[in-house]
CSV table of C-alpha atoms in Angstrom, one decimal:
chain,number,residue,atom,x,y,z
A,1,UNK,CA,-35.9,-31.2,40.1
A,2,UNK,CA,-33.7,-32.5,37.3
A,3,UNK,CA,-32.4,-29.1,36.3
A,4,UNK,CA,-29.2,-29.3,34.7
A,5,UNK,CA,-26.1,-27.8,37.6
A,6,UNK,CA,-25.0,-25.5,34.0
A,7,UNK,CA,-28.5,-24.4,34.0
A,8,UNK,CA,-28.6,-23.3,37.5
A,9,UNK,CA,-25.0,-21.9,37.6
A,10,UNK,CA,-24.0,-18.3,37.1
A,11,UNK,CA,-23.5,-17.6,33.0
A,12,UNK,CA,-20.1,-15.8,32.8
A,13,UNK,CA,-20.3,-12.6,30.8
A,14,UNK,CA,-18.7,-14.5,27.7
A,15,UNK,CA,-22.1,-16.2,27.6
A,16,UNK,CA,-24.6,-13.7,28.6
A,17,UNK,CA,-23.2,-10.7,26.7
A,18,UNK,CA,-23.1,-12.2,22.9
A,19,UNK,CA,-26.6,-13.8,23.5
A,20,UNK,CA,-27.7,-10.1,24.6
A,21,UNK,CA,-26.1,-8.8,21.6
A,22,UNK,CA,-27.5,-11.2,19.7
A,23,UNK,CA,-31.4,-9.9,20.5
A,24,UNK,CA,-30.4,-6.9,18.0
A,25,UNK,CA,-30.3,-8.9,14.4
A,26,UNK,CA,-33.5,-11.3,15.6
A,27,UNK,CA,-35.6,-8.5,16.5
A,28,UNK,CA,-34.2,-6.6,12.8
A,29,UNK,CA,-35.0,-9.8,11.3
A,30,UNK,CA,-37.9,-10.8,12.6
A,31,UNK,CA,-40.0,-7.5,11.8
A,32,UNK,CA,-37.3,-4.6,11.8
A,33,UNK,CA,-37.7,-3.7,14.8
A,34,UNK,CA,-34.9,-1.7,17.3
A,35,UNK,CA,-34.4,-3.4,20.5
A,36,UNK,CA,-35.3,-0.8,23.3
A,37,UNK,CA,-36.9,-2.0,26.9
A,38,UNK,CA,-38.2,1.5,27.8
A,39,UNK,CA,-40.1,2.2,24.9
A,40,UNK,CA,-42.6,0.0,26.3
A,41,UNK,CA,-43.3,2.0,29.0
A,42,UNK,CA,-44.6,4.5,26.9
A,43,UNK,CA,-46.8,2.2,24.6
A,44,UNK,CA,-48.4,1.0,28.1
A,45,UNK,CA,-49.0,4.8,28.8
A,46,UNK,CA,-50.3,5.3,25.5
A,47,UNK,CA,-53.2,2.5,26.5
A,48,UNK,CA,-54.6,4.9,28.6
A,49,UNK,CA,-56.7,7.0,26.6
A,50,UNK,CA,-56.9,11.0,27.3
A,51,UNK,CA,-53.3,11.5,28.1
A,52,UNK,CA,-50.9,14.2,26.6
A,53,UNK,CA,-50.0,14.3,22.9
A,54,UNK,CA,-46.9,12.2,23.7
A,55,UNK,CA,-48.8,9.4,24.3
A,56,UNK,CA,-51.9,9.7,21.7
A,57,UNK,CA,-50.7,7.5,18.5
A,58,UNK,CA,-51.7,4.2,17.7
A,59,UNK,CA,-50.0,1.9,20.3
A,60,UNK,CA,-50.9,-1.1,18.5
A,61,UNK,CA,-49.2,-1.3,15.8
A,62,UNK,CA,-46.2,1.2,16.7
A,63,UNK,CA,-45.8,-0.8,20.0
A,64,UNK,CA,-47.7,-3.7,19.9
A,65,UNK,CA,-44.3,-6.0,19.7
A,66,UNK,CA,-42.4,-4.0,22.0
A,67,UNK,CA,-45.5,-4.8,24.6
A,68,UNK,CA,-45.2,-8.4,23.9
A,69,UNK,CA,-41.3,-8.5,24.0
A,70,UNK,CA,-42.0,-6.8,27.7
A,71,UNK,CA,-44.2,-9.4,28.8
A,72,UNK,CA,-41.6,-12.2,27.5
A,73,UNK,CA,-38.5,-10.7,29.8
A,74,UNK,CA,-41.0,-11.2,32.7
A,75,UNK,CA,-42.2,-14.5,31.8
A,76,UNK,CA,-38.0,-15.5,31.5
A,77,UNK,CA,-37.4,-14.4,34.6
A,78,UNK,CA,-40.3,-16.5,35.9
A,79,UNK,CA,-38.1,-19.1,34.2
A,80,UNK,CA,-35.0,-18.3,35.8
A,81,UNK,CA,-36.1,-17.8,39.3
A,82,UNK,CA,-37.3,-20.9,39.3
A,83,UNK,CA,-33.9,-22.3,40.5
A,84,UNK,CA,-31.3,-20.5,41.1
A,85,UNK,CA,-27.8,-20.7,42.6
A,86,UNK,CA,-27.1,-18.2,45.9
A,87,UNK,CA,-25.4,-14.7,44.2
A,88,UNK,CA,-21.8,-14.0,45.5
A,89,UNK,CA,-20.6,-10.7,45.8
A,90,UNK,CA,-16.9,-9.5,45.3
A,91,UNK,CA,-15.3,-8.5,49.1
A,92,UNK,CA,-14.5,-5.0,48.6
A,93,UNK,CA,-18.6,-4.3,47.3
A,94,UNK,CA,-19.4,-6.3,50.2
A,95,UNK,CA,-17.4,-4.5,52.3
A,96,UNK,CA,-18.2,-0.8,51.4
A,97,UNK,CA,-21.7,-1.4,51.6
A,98,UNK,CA,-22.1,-3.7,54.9
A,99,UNK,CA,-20.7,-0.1,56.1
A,100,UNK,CA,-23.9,1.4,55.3
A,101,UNK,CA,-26.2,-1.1,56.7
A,102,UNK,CA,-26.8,-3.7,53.6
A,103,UNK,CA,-25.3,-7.2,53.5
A,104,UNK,CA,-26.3,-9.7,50.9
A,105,UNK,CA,-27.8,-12.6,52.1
A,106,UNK,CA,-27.6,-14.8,48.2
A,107,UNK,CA,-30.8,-12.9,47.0
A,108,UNK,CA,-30.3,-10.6,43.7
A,109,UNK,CA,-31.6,-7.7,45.5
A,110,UNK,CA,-31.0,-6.5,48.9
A,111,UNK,CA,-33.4,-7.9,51.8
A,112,UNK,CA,-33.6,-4.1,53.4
A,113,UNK,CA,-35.0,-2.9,49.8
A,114,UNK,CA,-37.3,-6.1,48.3
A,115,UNK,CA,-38.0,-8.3,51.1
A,116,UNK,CA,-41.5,-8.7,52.3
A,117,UNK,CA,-40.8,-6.9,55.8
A,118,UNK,CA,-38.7,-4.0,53.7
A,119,UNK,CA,-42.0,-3.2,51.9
A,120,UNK,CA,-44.1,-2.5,55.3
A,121,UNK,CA,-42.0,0.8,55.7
A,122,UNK,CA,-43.2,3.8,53.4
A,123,UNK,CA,-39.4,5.0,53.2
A,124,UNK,CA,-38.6,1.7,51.3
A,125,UNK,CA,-41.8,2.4,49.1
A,126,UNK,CA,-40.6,5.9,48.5
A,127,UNK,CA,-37.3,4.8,47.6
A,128,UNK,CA,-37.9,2.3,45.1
A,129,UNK,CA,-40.6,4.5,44.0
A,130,UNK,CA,-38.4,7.6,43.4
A,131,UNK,CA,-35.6,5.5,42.0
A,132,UNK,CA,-38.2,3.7,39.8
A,133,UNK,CA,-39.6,7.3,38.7
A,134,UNK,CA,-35.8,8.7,37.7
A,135,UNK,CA,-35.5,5.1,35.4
A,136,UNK,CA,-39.0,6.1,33.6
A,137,UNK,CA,-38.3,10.0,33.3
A,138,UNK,CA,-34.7,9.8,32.6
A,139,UNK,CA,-35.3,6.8,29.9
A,140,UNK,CA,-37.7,8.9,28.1
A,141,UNK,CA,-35.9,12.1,28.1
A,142,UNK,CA,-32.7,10.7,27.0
A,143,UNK,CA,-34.8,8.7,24.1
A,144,UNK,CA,-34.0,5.2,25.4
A,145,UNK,CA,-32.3,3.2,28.3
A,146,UNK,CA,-29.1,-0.2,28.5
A,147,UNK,CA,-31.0,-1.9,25.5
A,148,UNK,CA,-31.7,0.9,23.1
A,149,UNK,CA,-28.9,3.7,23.6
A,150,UNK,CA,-25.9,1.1,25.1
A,151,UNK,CA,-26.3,-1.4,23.2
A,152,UNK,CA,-28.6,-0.5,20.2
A,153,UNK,CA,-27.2,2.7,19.6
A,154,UNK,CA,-23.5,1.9,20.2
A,155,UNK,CA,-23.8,-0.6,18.1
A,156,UNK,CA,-24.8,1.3,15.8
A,157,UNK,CA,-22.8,4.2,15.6
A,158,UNK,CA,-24.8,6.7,17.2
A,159,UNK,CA,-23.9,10.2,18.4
A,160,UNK,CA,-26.4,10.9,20.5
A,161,UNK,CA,-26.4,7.2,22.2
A,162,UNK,CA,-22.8,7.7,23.3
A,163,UNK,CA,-23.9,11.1,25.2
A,164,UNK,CA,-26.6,9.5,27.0
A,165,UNK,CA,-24.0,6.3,28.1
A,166,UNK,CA,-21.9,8.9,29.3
A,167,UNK,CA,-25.3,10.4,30.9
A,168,UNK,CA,-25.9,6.9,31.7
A,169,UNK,CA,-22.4,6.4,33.5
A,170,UNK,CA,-22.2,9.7,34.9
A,171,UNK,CA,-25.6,9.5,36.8
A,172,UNK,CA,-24.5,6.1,38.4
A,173,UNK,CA,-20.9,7.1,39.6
A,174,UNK,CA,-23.7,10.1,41.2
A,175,UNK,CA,-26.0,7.7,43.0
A,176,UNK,CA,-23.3,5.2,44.1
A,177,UNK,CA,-20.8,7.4,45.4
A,178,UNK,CA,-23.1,10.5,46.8
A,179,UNK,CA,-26.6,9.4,47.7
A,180,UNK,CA,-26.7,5.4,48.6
A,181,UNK,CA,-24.0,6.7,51.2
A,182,UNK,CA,-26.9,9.1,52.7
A,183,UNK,CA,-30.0,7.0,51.5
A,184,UNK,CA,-28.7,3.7,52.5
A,185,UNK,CA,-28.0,4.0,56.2
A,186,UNK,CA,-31.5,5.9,56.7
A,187,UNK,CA,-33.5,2.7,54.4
A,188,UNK,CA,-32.0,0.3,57.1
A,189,UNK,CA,-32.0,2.2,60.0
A,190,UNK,CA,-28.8,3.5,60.6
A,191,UNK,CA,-25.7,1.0,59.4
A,192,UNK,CA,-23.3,-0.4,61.2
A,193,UNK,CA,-22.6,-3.8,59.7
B,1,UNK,CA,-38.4,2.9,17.4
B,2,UNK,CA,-36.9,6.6,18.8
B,3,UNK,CA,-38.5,8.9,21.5
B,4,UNK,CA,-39.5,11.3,18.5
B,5,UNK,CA,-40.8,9.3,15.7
B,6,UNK,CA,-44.0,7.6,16.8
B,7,UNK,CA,-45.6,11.4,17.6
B,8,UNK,CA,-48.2,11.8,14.4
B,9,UNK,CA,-48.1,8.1,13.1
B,10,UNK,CA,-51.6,7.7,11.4
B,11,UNK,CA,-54.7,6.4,13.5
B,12,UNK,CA,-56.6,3.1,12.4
B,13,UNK,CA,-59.5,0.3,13.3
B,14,UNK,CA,-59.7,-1.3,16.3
B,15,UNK,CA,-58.0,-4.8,16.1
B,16,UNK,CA,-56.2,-7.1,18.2
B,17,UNK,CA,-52.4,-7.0,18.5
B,18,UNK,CA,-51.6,-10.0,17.8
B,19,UNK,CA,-53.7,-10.1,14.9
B,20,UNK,CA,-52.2,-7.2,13.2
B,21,UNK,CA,-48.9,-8.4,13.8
B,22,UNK,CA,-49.7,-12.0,12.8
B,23,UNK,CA,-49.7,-14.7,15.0
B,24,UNK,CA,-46.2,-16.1,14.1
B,25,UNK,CA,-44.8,-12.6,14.6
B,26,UNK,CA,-46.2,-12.4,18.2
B,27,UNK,CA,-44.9,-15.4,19.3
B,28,UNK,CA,-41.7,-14.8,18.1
B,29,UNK,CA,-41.6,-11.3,20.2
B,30,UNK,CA,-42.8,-13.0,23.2
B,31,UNK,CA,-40.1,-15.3,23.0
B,32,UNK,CA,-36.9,-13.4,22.2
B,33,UNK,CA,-38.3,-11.4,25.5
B,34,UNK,CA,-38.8,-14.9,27.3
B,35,UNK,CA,-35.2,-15.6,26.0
B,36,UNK,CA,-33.4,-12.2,27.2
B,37,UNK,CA,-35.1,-12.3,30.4
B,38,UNK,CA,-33.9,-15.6,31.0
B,39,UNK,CA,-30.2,-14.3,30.2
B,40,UNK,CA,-30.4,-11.5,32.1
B,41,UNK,CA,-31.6,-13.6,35.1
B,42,UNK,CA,-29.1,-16.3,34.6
B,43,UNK,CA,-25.9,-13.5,33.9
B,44,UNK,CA,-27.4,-12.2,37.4
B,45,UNK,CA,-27.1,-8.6,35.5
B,46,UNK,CA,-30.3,-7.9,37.4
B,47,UNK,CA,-28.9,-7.7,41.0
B,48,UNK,CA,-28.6,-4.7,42.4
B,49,UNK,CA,-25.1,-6.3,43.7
B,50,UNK,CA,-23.8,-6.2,40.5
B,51,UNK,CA,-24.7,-2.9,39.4
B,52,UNK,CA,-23.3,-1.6,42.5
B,53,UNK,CA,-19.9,-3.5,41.9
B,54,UNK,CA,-19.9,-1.8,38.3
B,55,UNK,CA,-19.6,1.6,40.1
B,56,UNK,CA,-17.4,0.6,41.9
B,57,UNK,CA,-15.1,-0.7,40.2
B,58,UNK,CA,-14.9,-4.0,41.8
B,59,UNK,CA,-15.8,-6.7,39.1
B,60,UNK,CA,-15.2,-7.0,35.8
B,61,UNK,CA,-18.6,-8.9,35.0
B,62,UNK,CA,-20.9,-6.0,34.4
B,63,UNK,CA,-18.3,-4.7,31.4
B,64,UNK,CA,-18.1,-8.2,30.1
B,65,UNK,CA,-21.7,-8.3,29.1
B,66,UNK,CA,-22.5,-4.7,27.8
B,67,UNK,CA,-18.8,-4.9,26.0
B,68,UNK,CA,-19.5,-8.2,24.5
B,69,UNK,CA,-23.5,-7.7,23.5
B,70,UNK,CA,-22.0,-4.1,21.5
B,71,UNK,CA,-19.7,-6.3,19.8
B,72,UNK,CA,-21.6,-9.1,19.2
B,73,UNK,CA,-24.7,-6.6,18.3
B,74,UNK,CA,-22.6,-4.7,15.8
B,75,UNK,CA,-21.0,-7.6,13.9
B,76,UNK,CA,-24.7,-9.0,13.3
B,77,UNK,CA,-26.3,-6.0,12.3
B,78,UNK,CA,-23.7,-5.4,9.8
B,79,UNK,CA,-24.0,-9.0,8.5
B,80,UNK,CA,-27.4,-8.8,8.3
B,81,UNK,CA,-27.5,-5.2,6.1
B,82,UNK,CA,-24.5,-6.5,4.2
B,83,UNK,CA,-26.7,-9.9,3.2
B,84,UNK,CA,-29.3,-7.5,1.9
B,85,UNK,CA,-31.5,-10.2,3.7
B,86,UNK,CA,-35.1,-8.7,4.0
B,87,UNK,CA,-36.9,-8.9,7.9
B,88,UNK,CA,-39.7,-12.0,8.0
B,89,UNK,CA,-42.6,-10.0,7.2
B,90,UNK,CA,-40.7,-8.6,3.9
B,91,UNK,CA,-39.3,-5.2,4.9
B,92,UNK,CA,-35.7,-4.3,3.7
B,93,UNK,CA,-33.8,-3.8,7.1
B,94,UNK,CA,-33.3,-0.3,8.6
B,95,UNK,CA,-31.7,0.9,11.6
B,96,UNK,CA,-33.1,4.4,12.0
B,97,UNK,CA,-30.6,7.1,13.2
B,98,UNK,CA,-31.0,8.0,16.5
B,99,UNK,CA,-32.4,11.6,17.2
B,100,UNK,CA,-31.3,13.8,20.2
B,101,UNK,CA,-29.7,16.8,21.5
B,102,UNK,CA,-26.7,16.6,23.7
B,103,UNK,CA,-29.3,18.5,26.3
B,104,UNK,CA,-31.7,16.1,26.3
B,105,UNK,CA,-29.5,12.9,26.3
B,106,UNK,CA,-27.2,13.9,28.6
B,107,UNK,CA,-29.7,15.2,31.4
B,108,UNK,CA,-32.1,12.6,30.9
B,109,UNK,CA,-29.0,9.9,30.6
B,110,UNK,CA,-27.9,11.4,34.0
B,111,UNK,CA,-31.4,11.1,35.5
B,112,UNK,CA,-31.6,7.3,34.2
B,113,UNK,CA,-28.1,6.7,35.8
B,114,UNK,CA,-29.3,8.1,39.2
B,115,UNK,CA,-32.3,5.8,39.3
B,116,UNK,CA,-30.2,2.9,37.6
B,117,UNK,CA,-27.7,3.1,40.7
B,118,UNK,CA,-30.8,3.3,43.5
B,119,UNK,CA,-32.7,0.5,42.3
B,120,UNK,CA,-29.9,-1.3,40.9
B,121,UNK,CA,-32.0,-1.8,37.6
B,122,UNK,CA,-32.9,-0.5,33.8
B,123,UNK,CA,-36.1,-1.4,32.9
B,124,UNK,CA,-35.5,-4.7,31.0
B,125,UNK,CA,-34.0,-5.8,34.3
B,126,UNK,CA,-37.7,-3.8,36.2
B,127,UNK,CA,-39.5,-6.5,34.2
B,128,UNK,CA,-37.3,-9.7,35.1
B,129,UNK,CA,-36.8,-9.4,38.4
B,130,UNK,CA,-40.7,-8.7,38.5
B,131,UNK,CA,-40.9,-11.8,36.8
B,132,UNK,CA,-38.7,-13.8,39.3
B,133,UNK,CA,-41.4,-13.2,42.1
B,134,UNK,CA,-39.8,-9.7,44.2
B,135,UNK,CA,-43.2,-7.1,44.3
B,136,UNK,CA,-40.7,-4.6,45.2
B,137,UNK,CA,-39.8,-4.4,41.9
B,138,UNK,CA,-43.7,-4.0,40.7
B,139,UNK,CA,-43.2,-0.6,43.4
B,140,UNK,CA,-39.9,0.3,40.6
B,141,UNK,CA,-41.7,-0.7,37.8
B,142,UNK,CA,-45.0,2.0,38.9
B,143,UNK,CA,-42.6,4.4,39.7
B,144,UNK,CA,-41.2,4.3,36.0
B,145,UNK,CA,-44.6,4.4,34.4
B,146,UNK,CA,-45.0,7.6,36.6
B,147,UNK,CA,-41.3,9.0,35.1
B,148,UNK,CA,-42.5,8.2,31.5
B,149,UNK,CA,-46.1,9.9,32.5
B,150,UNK,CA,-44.6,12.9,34.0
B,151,UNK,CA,-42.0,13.1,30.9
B,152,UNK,CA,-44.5,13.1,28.4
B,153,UNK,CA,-46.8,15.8,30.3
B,154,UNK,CA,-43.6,18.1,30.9
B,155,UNK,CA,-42.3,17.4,27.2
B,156,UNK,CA,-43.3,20.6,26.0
B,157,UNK,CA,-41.6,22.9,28.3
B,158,UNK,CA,-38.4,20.9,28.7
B,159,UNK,CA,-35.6,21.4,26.6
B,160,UNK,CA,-34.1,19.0,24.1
C-alpha cells in the first residue's frame, strides 16, 4: 500500500497525548470554542424538533462546529482503520480477562462484543446499548465527558471537572472490578479461557 | 460550551451551518476532528483493551496520554491568553468557568465511568471506532443519544 511502517505503528503516549492536548488552543483559536465530544450528542438531540426544553435552542449556531468536529473524529478513524498494526495487550489484562471468557484476537475491541456474530445475540445489543446509554446520561449530567471535564476542565483549573474525574475514575474502578466480572462470563457464554 | 449555558440562547433564520460559521471555519472544525480521531485511533486509546488495562492497573499508556494532553492543553491555553492573541473570527479568547454541583458531577461522573468501563469508550472514542468500520459501536453510539435524551427529559426532577 505504501503506508509508511511509523504510520501504521502504535503512537506511544509521548506522541498521542501532546497532539490531544494540543486540540484545546486550535479549537480557542480557531473560533473560541471548548473542546467537549459529548456536547454533540445534545446538539444532534436538539435537531429533533419537539423535544424537552433542554434540547430547544438554536443548534446551529451554538453547536453547529461541535457537529462538524463530530463528524471529523469519525471520518479520522475511517483514516486510521485503514491499516493498522494487530493491538497487544499487557499479560496480566490478558490474563484476568481470558478468565471471564474474552481473549483478544489484535482487534481494538473484543470479538464477543463487536464482531458481526456478537451482534446476532440481543444480550450483546443490550449490553452495548446500556453501556452506550450510561456514557450519554452520565456525560450530560456531569456536564461533559474525557475531552471536556479531563482534559478541558483540568486544564483549566476547574473545580467541578476534578469531581466529575474522580466520578469519572470511580465509576470505572465500579464496572471493571464489580460488573464485567458478572456481565462478561454471561455476554460469552460462560468463561473459561 | 457547558451543560447549562446554551438553555435560552436567542432563536434565529433558518440558514445552513456551514454558512453561518463560514466556510473556512467549517473546514477547519472538520479537520481538527479528522485529526483527533486519527490520534485516538493511532494511540489505540479507543480499545476497549486499553481502558480495561487503565483499571487495572496494568499499563502505564492510558496515563501517558490524558497526563500529557492536560499538560500540554494547559501550557497552550495559557500561551494563547497570555499573547492576548484574538480567535480567527476576531473574538478575544475565553475559557468559560465550568458550572456544576459536586451532586451532579459526581453521580453523573460515576454513571459515565460505569458506561466508560463496559463499552470500553467516551464518546470521542463512540465516534472513531464508528468510523473505523465496527457497527457495534453505532449500537453504543444510539444508546448514548438515548442517555442524553433521557437526561434532558428527567433534568427537571434530578438534582444538581
Amino acid at each position: 500500500m505504501g503506508i509508511p511502517e511509523w504510520f501504521l505503528s502504535p503512537w506511544p503516549w509521548w506522541v498521542a497525548g501532546p497532539l490531544i492536548g494540543a486540540v484545546v488552543p486550535l479549537l480557542l483559536w480557531i473560533g473560541n470554542r471548548l473542546f467537549g465530544v459529548s456536547s454533540s450528542l445534545r446538539h444532534a438531540c436538539a435537531i429533533l424538533p419537539g423535544g424537552p426544553a433542554f434540547f430547544r435552542y438554536a443548534w446551529r449556531d451554538v453547536g453547529g462546529w461541535n457537529l462538524l468536529f463530530a463528524v471529523g473524529i469519525v471520518l479520522g478513524g475511517g483514516i486510521a482503520g485503514l491499516g493498522r498494526a494487530p493491538l497487544d495487550v499487557a499479560p496480566a489484562t490478558r490474563d484476568a480477562l481470558a478468565a471471564y471468557g474474552v481473549t483478544p484476537d489484535g482487534g481494538l475491541a473484543p470479538a464477543a462484543l463487536a464482531s458481526a456474530e456478537a451482534l446476532r445475540r440481543p444480550l450483546v445489543w443490550a449490553f452495548l446499548l446500556a453501556g452506550g446509554f450510561l456514557v450519554g446520561f452520565g456525560a450530560r449530567w456531569a456536564g461533559g465527558c474525557t475531552s471536556g471535564h479531563a482534559i478541558t476542565g483540568l486544564a483549566t483549573r476547574q473545580r467541578a471537572s476534578a469531581i466529575a474525574v474522580a466520578g469519572f475514575f470511580a465509576g470505572g474502578l465500579l464496572g471493571t472490578h464489580l460488573l464485567l466480572p458478572v456481565l462478561l462470563p454471561a455476554l460469552t457464554g460462560g468463561g473459561a479461557a | 460550551m457547558s451543560a447549562s449555558d446554551a438553555a435560552h440562547p436567542p432563536a434565529c433564520a433558518e440558514s445552513p451551518t456551514w454558512r453561518r460559521l463560514g466556510a473556512r471555519a467549517s473546514l477547519a472544525y472538520l479537520a481538527a476532528g479528522a485529526a483527533f480521531g486519527l490520534v485516538l485511533v493511532r494511540s489505540e486509546v479507543v480499545a476497549w483493551w486499553r481502558i480495561q488495562e487503565m483499571f487495572r492497573f496494568d499499563a502505564f499508556h492510558m496515563y501517558g496520554v490524558i497526563g500529557t494532553a492536560i499538560l500540554v492543553a494547559m501550557v497552550g491555553v495559557t500561551l494563547l491568553r497570555r499573547s492576548g492573541v484574538r480567535a480567527l473570527d476576531g473574538t478575544p479568547i475565553d475559557v468559560p468557568p465550568k458550572k456544576g454541583g459536586v451532586v451532579q458531577t459526581l453521580a453523573g461522573g460515576t454513571i459515565f465511568g460505569l458506561g466508560w468501563a463496559l463499552v470500553g469508550a467516551c464518546p470521542g472514542p463512540i465516534l472513531a471506532l464508528l468510523g473505523t468500520g465496527l457497527p457495534a459501536f453505532g449500537v453504543v453510539l444510539l444508546g448514548a443519544l438515548l442517555g442524553t435524551w433521557t437526561y434532558g427529559a428527567a433534568r427537571p426532577h434530578l438534582p444538581h
